[in-house]
Amino acid sequence: MDYKDLRKEYLKHRLDPASLHADPMIQFKLWFDEALQAKVDEPNAMVCASVSAEGKPSSRYVLLKELKEDQFIFFTNYHSRKGIELFETKFCSLVFYWRELERQIRIEGIAEKCSAAYSDEYFNSRPHGSKLSSIVSPQSSKIESKEYLESELKRISGMDASEIKRPEHWGGIGIRANYIEFWQGRQDRFHDRVCYTKTESGAWEISLLAP
Ligand SMILES: Cc1cc2nc3c(=O)[nH]c(=O)nc-3n(C[C@H](O)[C@H](O)[C@H](O)COP(=O)(O)O)c2cc1C
């Protein structure tokens, strides 16, 4: 297989800047609704890139769980690599790609820890097994084998549901957006791109970008 032969034309939609909402968070919700209608698989999966104190980037998928004001919120282990990097340097970029719609959304912003009360509320709504996994897993740490974690899981699985509390090092992180770009794939790679940049006054400025 020659990877160079892999070639797809983007023909499904166009992005008319005049049709866009002045608030990119509302525009995001409109596109998200269209992704749901188009039955995009896991439309809330987004690549989350962080950067270490030395300036080394790393990225991984996480799941968007809520939009709040200008924040994109996901949940994770604060001691994980991403947790450490996001709290150390604060800079984050997120990317969604919805292939069924040939759409990409890029977000840049600043990471903020969610309140304990907010994280408790979400943690308590999670399925029992997910709660247990987040309690026993020292996410991103090197481990000798999974057996020890499995035995820990077994040990706490007998606990009464009321005893299971959110670990302090697990909770929500909100990425407060200051840049959001909507990308619509078009024929011959002549894509449509519109970005919103937050100005010092807090207003959003809209610009077109070359494909
Ligand atoms: C589709 C998808 C969704 C994921 N969602 C999350 C999530 O919401 N939170 C999380 O901590 N890890 C999530 N993961 C696992 C992360 O990609 C990653 O493996 C883990 O968080 C450790 O990353 P780190 O070592 O860079 O901190 C998800 C993975 C995939 C493939």
PDB file of C-alpha atoms and ligand atoms in Angstrom:
ATOM      1  CA  MET A   1       0.000   0.000   0.000  1.00  0.00           C
ATOM      2  CA  ASP A   2       1.414   3.349  -1.027  1.00  0.00           C
ATOM      3  CA  TYR A   3       0.106   5.869   1.500  1.00  0.00           C
ATOM      4  CA  LYS A   4       0.467   8.579  -1.158  1.00  0.00           C
ATOM      5  CA  ASP A   5      -2.426   6.957  -3.033  1.00  0.00           C
ATOM      6  CA  LEU A   6      -4.775   7.603  -0.125  1.00  0.00           C
ATOM      7  CA  ARG A   7      -6.701  10.647  -1.265  1.00  0.00           C
ATOM      8  CA  LYS A   8     -10.185  11.809  -0.415  1.00  0.00           C
ATOM      9  CA  GLU A   9     -12.114  14.772  -1.758  1.00  0.00           C
ATOM     10  CA  TYR A  10     -14.135  16.820   0.723  1.00  0.00           C
ATOM     11  CA  LEU A  11     -17.406  17.607  -1.031  1.00  0.00           C
ATOM     12  CA  LYS A  12     -20.183  17.521   1.542  1.00  0.00           C
ATOM     13  CA  HIS A  13     -20.587  21.043   2.901  1.00  0.00           C
ATOM     14  CA  ARG A  14     -19.456  24.636   2.656  1.00  0.00           C
ATOM     15  CA  LEU A  15     -18.934  27.226   5.377  1.00  0.00           C
ATOM     16  CA  ASP A  16     -20.640  30.528   4.675  1.00  0.00           C
ATOM     17  CA  PRO A  17     -19.100  33.097   7.090  1.00  0.00           C
ATOM     18  CA  ALA A  18     -22.348  35.095   6.968  1.00  0.00           C
ATOM     19  CA  SER A  19     -24.212  32.140   8.488  1.00  0.00           C
ATOM     20  CA  LEU A  20     -21.918  31.900  11.529  1.00  0.00           C
ATOM     21  CA  HIS A  21     -23.021  32.998  14.991  1.00  0.00           C
ATOM     22  CA  ALA A  22     -21.097  35.928  16.529  1.00  0.00           C
ATOM     23  CA  ASP A  23     -20.378  33.774  19.604  1.00  0.00           C
ATOM     24  CA  PRO A  24     -18.098  30.798  18.781  1.00  0.00           C
ATOM     25  CA  MET A  25     -19.366  28.806  21.780  1.00  0.00           C
ATOM     26  CA  ILE A  26     -22.879  28.950  20.323  1.00  0.00           C
ATOM     27  CA  GLN A  27     -21.456  28.161  16.882  1.00  0.00           C
ATOM     28  CA  PHE A  28     -19.688  25.144  18.440  1.00  0.00           C
ATOM     29  CA  LYS A  29     -22.992  23.923  19.897  1.00  0.00           C
ATOM     30  CA  LEU A  30     -24.700  24.314  16.501  1.00  0.00           C
ATOM     31  CA  TRP A  31     -22.002  22.222  14.816  1.00  0.00           C
ATOM     32  CA  PHE A  32     -22.073  19.715  17.699  1.00  0.00           C
ATOM     33  CA  ASP A  33     -25.831  19.255  17.183  1.00  0.00           C
ATOM     34  CA  GLU A  34     -25.187  18.631  13.492  1.00  0.00           C
ATOM     35  CA  ALA A  35     -22.524  16.075  14.442  1.00  0.00           C
ATOM     36  CA  LEU A  36     -25.089  14.285  16.628  1.00  0.00           C
ATOM     37  CA  GLN A  37     -27.623  14.320  13.782  1.00  0.00           C
ATOM     38  CA  ALA A  38     -24.966  12.974  11.386  1.00  0.00           C
ATOM     39  CA  LYS A  39     -24.322  10.148  13.896  1.00  0.00           C
ATOM     40  CA  VAL A  40     -20.642  10.993  14.253  1.00  0.00           C
ATOM     41  CA  ASP A  41     -19.069   8.291  16.425  1.00  0.00           C
ATOM     42  CA  GLU A  42     -18.025   9.807  19.795  1.00  0.00           C
ATOM     43  CA  PRO A  43     -18.460  13.429  18.687  1.00  0.00           C
ATOM     44  CA  ASN A  44     -17.207  14.558  22.101  1.00  0.00           C
ATOM     45  CA  ALA A  45     -13.797  12.905  21.604  1.00  0.00           C
ATOM     46  CA  MET A  46     -11.160  15.591  21.251  1.00  0.00           C
ATOM     47  CA  VAL A  47      -7.385  15.590  21.011  1.00  0.00           C
ATOM     48  CA  CYS A  48      -5.958  17.486  23.955  1.00  0.00           C
ATOM     49  CA  ALA A  49      -2.410  18.809  23.588  1.00  0.00           C
ATOM     50  CA  SER A  50      -0.393  20.011  26.539  1.00  0.00           C
ATOM     51  CA  VAL A  51       3.126  21.327  26.776  1.00  0.00           C
ATOM     52  CA  SER A  52       5.732  20.549  29.429  1.00  0.00           C
ATOM     53  CA  ALA A  53       7.749  23.160  31.325  1.00  0.00           C
ATOM     54  CA  GLU A  54      10.591  22.408  28.872  1.00  0.00           C
ATOM     55  CA  GLY A  55       8.307  23.255  25.947  1.00  0.00           C
ATOM     56  CA  LYS A  56       7.779  19.637  24.845  1.00  0.00           C
ATOM     57  CA  PRO A  57       4.275  19.015  23.500  1.00  0.00           C
ATOM     58  CA  SER A  58       2.241  15.832  24.019  1.00  0.00           C
ATOM     59  CA  SER A  59      -1.293  14.958  23.001  1.00  0.00           C
ATOM     60  CA  ARG A  60      -3.997  12.409  23.674  1.00  0.00           C
ATOM     61  CA  TYR A  61      -7.768  12.043  23.327  1.00  0.00           C
ATOM     62  CA  VAL A  62     -10.145  13.050  26.110  1.00  0.00           C
ATOM     63  CA  LEU A  63     -13.938  13.354  26.216  1.00  0.00           C
ATOM     64  CA  LEU A  64     -15.701  16.705  26.341  1.00  0.00           C
ATOM     65  CA  LYS A  65     -18.246  16.538  29.176  1.00  0.00           C
ATOM     66  CA  GLU A  66     -19.583  20.083  29.383  1.00  0.00           C
ATOM     67  CA  LEU A  67     -19.390  23.556  27.884  1.00  0.00           C
ATOM     68  CA  LYS A  68     -19.553  26.261  30.522  1.00  0.00           C
ATOM     69  CA  GLU A  69     -19.162  29.938  29.655  1.00  0.00           C
ATOM     70  CA  ASP A  70     -16.042  29.868  27.431  1.00  0.00           C
ATOM     71  CA  GLN A  71     -14.759  26.595  28.901  1.00  0.00           C
ATOM     72  CA  PHE A  72     -14.460  23.111  27.374  1.00  0.00           C
ATOM     73  CA  ILE A  73     -14.507  20.686  30.329  1.00  0.00           C
ATOM     74  CA  PHE A  74     -13.151  17.138  30.583  1.00  0.00           C
ATOM     75  CA  PHE A  75     -12.261  14.896  33.531  1.00  0.00           C
ATOM     76  CA  THR A  76      -8.982  13.245  34.317  1.00  0.00           C
ATOM     77  CA  ASN A  77      -6.350  12.367  36.891  1.00  0.00           C
ATOM     78  CA  TYR A  78      -4.577  15.562  37.984  1.00  0.00           C
ATOM     79  CA  HIS A  79      -1.354  13.574  38.584  1.00  0.00           C
ATOM     80  CA  SER A  80      -1.309  12.199  35.023  1.00  0.00           C
ATOM     81  CA  ARG A  81       1.127  13.579  32.485  1.00  0.00           C
ATOM     82  CA  LYS A  82      -1.532  15.850  31.006  1.00  0.00           C
ATOM     83  CA  GLY A  83      -2.680  16.955  34.462  1.00  0.00           C
ATOM     84  CA  ILE A  84       0.832  17.915  35.505  1.00  0.00           C
ATOM     85  CA  GLU A  85       1.603  19.685  32.223  1.00  0.00           C
ATOM     86  CA  LEU A  86      -1.693  21.548  32.018  1.00  0.00           C
ATOM     87  CA  PHE A  87      -1.337  22.936  35.537  1.00  0.00           C
ATOM     88  CA  GLU A  88       2.373  23.675  35.029  1.00  0.00           C
ATOM     89  CA  THR A  89       2.240  25.686  31.802  1.00  0.00           C
ATOM     90  CA  LYS A  90      -1.548  26.305  31.510  1.00  0.00           C
ATOM     91  CA  PHE A  91      -1.479  26.228  27.694  1.00  0.00           C
ATOM     92  CA  CYS A  92      -3.742  23.748  25.954  1.00  0.00           C
ATOM     93  CA  SER A  93      -5.033  23.089  22.479  1.00  0.00           C
ATOM     94  CA  LEU A  94      -7.991  20.866  21.625  1.00  0.00           C
ATOM     95  CA  VAL A  95      -8.990  19.440  18.240  1.00  0.00           C
ATOM     96  CA  PHE A  96     -12.169  17.757  17.066  1.00  0.00           C
ATOM     97  CA  TYR A  97     -12.379  15.994  13.699  1.00  0.00           C
ATOM     98  CA  TRP A  98     -15.818  14.883  12.544  1.00  0.00           C
ATOM     99  CA  ARG A  99     -15.099  12.911   9.386  1.00  0.00           C
ATOM    100  CA  GLU A 100     -18.786  12.304   8.600  1.00  0.00           C
ATOM    101  CA  LEU A 101     -19.156  16.074   8.176  1.00  0.00           C
ATOM    102  CA  GLU A 102     -15.593  16.725   6.948  1.00  0.00           C
ATOM    103  CA  ARG A 103     -15.223  19.247   9.761  1.00  0.00           C
ATOM    104  CA  GLN A 104     -12.419  20.149  12.138  1.00  0.00           C
ATOM    105  CA  ILE A 105     -12.613  22.508  15.129  1.00  0.00           C
ATOM    106  CA  ARG A 106      -9.445  23.784  16.790  1.00  0.00           C
ATOM    107  CA  ILE A 107      -9.470  25.406  20.207  1.00  0.00           C
ATOM    108  CA  GLU A 108      -6.690  27.082  22.153  1.00  0.00           C
ATOM    109  CA  GLY A 109      -6.960  28.216  25.733  1.00  0.00           C
ATOM    110  CA  ILE A 110      -5.852  28.195  29.315  1.00  0.00           C
ATOM    111  CA  ALA A 111      -6.356  25.225  31.656  1.00  0.00           C
ATOM    112  CA  GLU A 112      -8.231  25.789  34.921  1.00  0.00           C
ATOM    113  CA  LYS A 113      -9.043  23.266  37.651  1.00  0.00           C
ATOM    114  CA  CYS A 114     -12.776  22.822  38.258  1.00  0.00           C
ATOM    115  CA  SER A 115     -14.122  23.246  41.787  1.00  0.00           C
ATOM    116  CA  ALA A 116     -14.203  20.223  44.113  1.00  0.00           C
ATOM    117  CA  ALA A 117     -17.996  20.463  44.318  1.00  0.00           C
ATOM    118  CA  TYR A 118     -18.323  20.378  40.519  1.00  0.00           C
ATOM    119  CA  SER A 119     -15.948  17.389  40.225  1.00  0.00           C
ATOM    120  CA  ASP A 120     -17.776  15.563  43.046  1.00  0.00           C
ATOM    121  CA  GLU A 121     -21.074  15.994  41.231  1.00  0.00           C
ATOM    122  CA  TYR A 122     -19.726  14.484  38.015  1.00  0.00           C
ATOM    123  CA  PHE A 123     -17.779  11.725  39.818  1.00  0.00           C
ATOM    124  CA  ASN A 124     -20.909  10.658  41.694  1.00  0.00           C
ATOM    125  CA  SER A 125     -22.822  10.392  38.400  1.00  0.00           C
ATOM    126  CA  ARG A 126     -20.283   7.965  36.876  1.00  0.00           C
ATOM    127  CA  PRO A 127     -20.931   4.212  36.546  1.00  0.00           C
ATOM    128  CA  HIS A 128     -19.652   2.225  39.546  1.00  0.00           C
ATOM    129  CA  GLY A 129     -16.866   0.492  37.568  1.00  0.00           C
ATOM    130  CA  SER A 130     -15.524   3.792  36.174  1.00  0.00           C
ATOM    131  CA  LYS A 131     -15.374   5.224  39.680  1.00  0.00           C
ATOM    132  CA  LEU A 132     -13.357   2.225  40.902  1.00  0.00           C
ATOM    133  CA  SER A 133     -10.922   2.428  37.961  1.00  0.00           C
ATOM    134  CA  SER A 134     -10.208   6.089  38.608  1.00  0.00           C
ATOM    135  CA  ILE A 135      -9.588   5.315  42.297  1.00  0.00           C
ATOM    136  CA  VAL A 136      -7.056   2.525  41.732  1.00  0.00           C
ATOM    137  CA  SER A 137      -5.230   3.797  38.643  1.00  0.00           C
ATOM    138  CA  PRO A 138      -2.188   6.054  39.141  1.00  0.00           C
ATOM    139  CA  GLN A 139      -2.736   7.246  35.554  1.00  0.00           C
ATOM    140  CA  SER A 140       0.455   7.655  33.473  1.00  0.00           C
ATOM    141  CA  SER A 141       2.717   6.037  36.107  1.00  0.00           C
ATOM    142  CA  LYS A 142       4.903   3.112  35.015  1.00  0.00           C
ATOM    143  CA  ILE A 143       3.668  -0.153  36.531  1.00  0.00           C
ATOM    144  CA  GLU A 144       5.244  -3.621  36.801  1.00  0.00           C
ATOM    145  CA  SER A 145       2.072  -5.422  35.742  1.00  0.00           C
ATOM    146  CA  LYS A 146      -1.683  -4.926  35.824  1.00  0.00           C
ATOM    147  CA  GLU A 147      -2.140  -7.680  38.393  1.00  0.00           C
ATOM    148  CA  TYR A 148      -1.561  -5.433  41.385  1.00  0.00           C
ATOM    149  CA  LEU A 149      -4.146  -2.912  40.095  1.00  0.00           C
ATOM    150  CA  GLU A 150      -6.561  -5.757  39.396  1.00  0.00           C
ATOM    151  CA  SER A 151      -6.209  -7.027  42.947  1.00  0.00           C
ATOM    152  CA  GLU A 152      -6.772  -3.473  44.250  1.00  0.00           C
ATOM    153  CA  LEU A 153      -9.896  -3.245  42.095  1.00  0.00           C
ATOM    154  CA  LYS A 154     -11.119  -6.527  43.523  1.00  0.00           C
ATOM    155  CA  ARG A 155     -10.362  -5.368  47.042  1.00  0.00           C
ATOM    156  CA  ILE A 156     -12.427  -2.169  46.758  1.00  0.00           C
ATOM    157  CA  SER A 157     -15.169  -3.610  44.556  1.00  0.00           C
ATOM    158  CA  GLY A 158     -16.838  -4.963  47.681  1.00  0.00           C
ATOM    159  CA  MET A 159     -17.070  -1.477  49.198  1.00  0.00           C
ATOM    160  CA  ASP A 160     -20.467  -0.011  49.781  1.00  0.00           C
ATOM    161  CA  ALA A 161     -21.378   2.552  47.072  1.00  0.00           C
ATOM    162  CA  SER A 162     -21.787   5.242  49.747  1.00  0.00           C
ATOM    163  CA  GLU A 163     -18.115   4.750  50.787  1.00  0.00           C
ATOM    164  CA  ILE A 164     -16.771   5.455  47.303  1.00  0.00           C
ATOM    165  CA  LYS A 165     -15.535   9.029  47.181  1.00  0.00           C
ATOM    166  CA  ARG A 166     -13.799  11.007  44.444  1.00  0.00           C
ATOM    167  CA  PRO A 167     -10.026  10.966  44.909  1.00  0.00           C
ATOM    168  CA  GLU A 168      -8.771  14.541  45.360  1.00  0.00           C
ATOM    169  CA  HIS A 169      -6.399  14.076  42.427  1.00  0.00           C
ATOM    170  CA  TRP A 170      -9.218  13.263  39.990  1.00  0.00           C
ATOM    171  CA  GLY A 171     -11.620  15.825  38.583  1.00  0.00           C
ATOM    172  CA  GLY A 172     -12.508  18.334  35.931  1.00  0.00           C
ATOM    173  CA  ILE A 173     -10.250  20.583  33.919  1.00  0.00           C
ATOM    174  CA  GLY A 174     -11.775  23.460  31.974  1.00  0.00           C
ATOM    175  CA  ILE A 175      -9.993  24.901  28.965  1.00  0.00           C
ATOM    176  CA  ARG A 176     -10.967  28.564  28.804  1.00  0.00           C
ATOM    177  CA  ALA A 177     -10.925  29.261  25.070  1.00  0.00           C
ATOM    178  CA  ASN A 178      -9.263  32.309  23.580  1.00  0.00           C
ATOM    179  CA  TYR A 179      -9.103  30.990  19.998  1.00  0.00           C
ATOM    180  CA  ILE A 180     -11.615  28.789  18.144  1.00  0.00           C
ATOM    181  CA  GLU A 181     -11.337  27.845  14.481  1.00  0.00           C
ATOM    182  CA  PHE A 182     -13.992  26.182  12.342  1.00  0.00           C
ATOM    183  CA  TRP A 183     -12.721  24.265   9.303  1.00  0.00           C
ATOM    184  CA  GLN A 184     -14.867  22.850   6.560  1.00  0.00           C
ATOM    185  CA  GLY A 185     -13.198  20.516   4.065  1.00  0.00           C
ATOM    186  CA  ARG A 186     -13.769  21.551   0.425  1.00  0.00           C
ATOM    187  CA  GLN A 187     -13.004  20.264  -3.043  1.00  0.00           C
ATOM    188  CA  ASP A 188      -9.370  20.383  -4.249  1.00  0.00           C
ATOM    189  CA  ARG A 189      -8.153  21.222  -0.719  1.00  0.00           C
ATOM    190  CA  PHE A 190      -9.659  24.719  -1.119  1.00  0.00           C
ATOM    191  CA  HIS A 191     -11.066  24.529   2.397  1.00  0.00           C
ATOM    192  CA  ASP A 192     -13.181  27.101   4.256  1.00  0.00           C
ATOM    193  CA  ARG A 193     -11.702  28.395   7.529  1.00  0.00           C
ATOM    194  CA  VAL A 194     -13.017  30.932  10.015  1.00  0.00           C
ATOM    195  CA  CYS A 195     -11.383  31.750  13.325  1.00  0.00           C
ATOM    196  CA  TYR A 196     -12.535  33.647  16.402  1.00  0.00           C
ATOM    197  CA  THR A 197      -9.919  35.351  18.568  1.00  0.00           C
ATOM    198  CA  LYS A 198     -10.752  36.778  21.978  1.00  0.00           C
ATOM    199  CA  THR A 199      -9.634  40.389  22.301  1.00  0.00           C
ATOM    200  CA  GLU A 200      -8.451  42.103  25.503  1.00  0.00           C
ATOM    201  CA  SER A 201     -11.962  43.454  26.053  1.00  0.00           C
ATOM    202  CA  GLY A 202     -13.293  39.889  26.039  1.00  0.00           C
ATOM    203  CA  ALA A 203     -15.140  40.287  22.725  1.00  0.00           C
ATOM    204  CA  TRP A 204     -14.664  37.764  19.932  1.00  0.00           C
ATOM    205  CA  GLU A 205     -13.090  38.971  16.673  1.00  0.00           C
ATOM    206  CA  ILE A 206     -13.874  36.935  13.543  1.00  0.00           C
ATOM    207  CA  SER A 207     -11.382  36.440  10.685  1.00  0.00           C
ATOM    208  CA  LEU A 208     -11.202  34.321   7.573  1.00  0.00           C
ATOM    209  CA  LEU A 209      -8.107  32.173   7.095  1.00  0.00           C
ATOM    210  CA  ALA A 210      -6.575  30.946   3.846  1.00  0.00           C
ATOM    211  CA  PRO A 211      -7.114  27.212   3.225  1.00  0.00           C
TER     212      PRO A 211
HETATM  213  C1  LIG B   1     -11.684   8.325  22.669  1.00  0.00           C
HETATM  214  C2  LIG B   1     -10.864   8.442  23.924  1.00  0.00           C
HETATM  215  C3  LIG B   1     -11.360   9.183  24.993  1.00  0.00           C
HETATM  216  C4  LIG B   1     -10.626   9.326  26.156  1.00  0.00           C
HETATM  217  N1  LIG B   1     -11.115  10.098  27.166  1.00  0.00           N
HETATM  218  C5  LIG B   1     -10.367  10.328  28.256  1.00  0.00           C
HETATM  219  C6  LIG B   1     -10.819  11.243  29.266  1.00  0.00           C
HETATM  220  O1  LIG B   1     -11.891  11.875  29.168  1.00  0.00           O
HETATM  221  N2  LIG B   1     -10.015  11.418  30.346  1.00  0.00           N
HETATM  222  C7  LIG B   1      -8.824  10.776  30.494  1.00  0.00           C
HETATM  223  O2  LIG B   1      -8.150  10.971  31.514  1.00  0.00           O
HETATM  224  N3  LIG B   1      -8.362   9.927  29.551  1.00  0.00           N
HETATM  225  C8  LIG B   1      -9.096   9.693  28.429  1.00  0.00           C
HETATM  226  N4  LIG B   1      -8.630   8.848  27.449  1.00  0.00           N
HETATM  227  C9  LIG B   1      -7.302   8.221  27.626  1.00  0.00           C
HETATM  228  C10 LIG B   1      -6.216   9.260  27.231  1.00  0.00           C
HETATM  229  O3  LIG B   1      -6.143   9.360  25.817  1.00  0.00           O
HETATM  230  C11 LIG B   1      -4.827   8.931  27.796  1.00  0.00           C
HETATM  231  O4  LIG B   1      -4.424   7.629  27.426  1.00  0.00           O
HETATM  232  C12 LIG B   1      -4.773   9.038  29.322  1.00  0.00           C
HETATM  233  O5  LIG B   1      -5.575  10.098  29.804  1.00  0.00           O
HETATM  234  C13 LIG B   1      -3.343   9.249  29.800  1.00  0.00           C
HETATM  235  O6  LIG B   1      -2.810  10.403  29.169  1.00  0.00           O
HETATM  236  P1  LIG B   1      -1.512  11.173  29.746  1.00  0.00           P
HETATM  237  O7  LIG B   1      -0.541  10.114  30.177  1.00  0.00           O
HETATM  238  O8  LIG B   1      -0.972  11.971  28.597  1.00  0.00           O
HETATM  239  O9  LIG B   1      -1.975  12.046  30.875  1.00  0.00           O
HETATM  240  C14 LIG B   1      -9.352   8.691  26.272  1.00  0.00           C
HETATM  241  C15 LIG B   1      -8.861   7.940  25.191  1.00  0.00           C
HETATM  242  C16 LIG B   1      -9.613   7.826  24.046  1.00  0.00           C
HETATM  243  C17 LIG B   1      -9.038   7.032  22.883  1.00  0.00           C
END
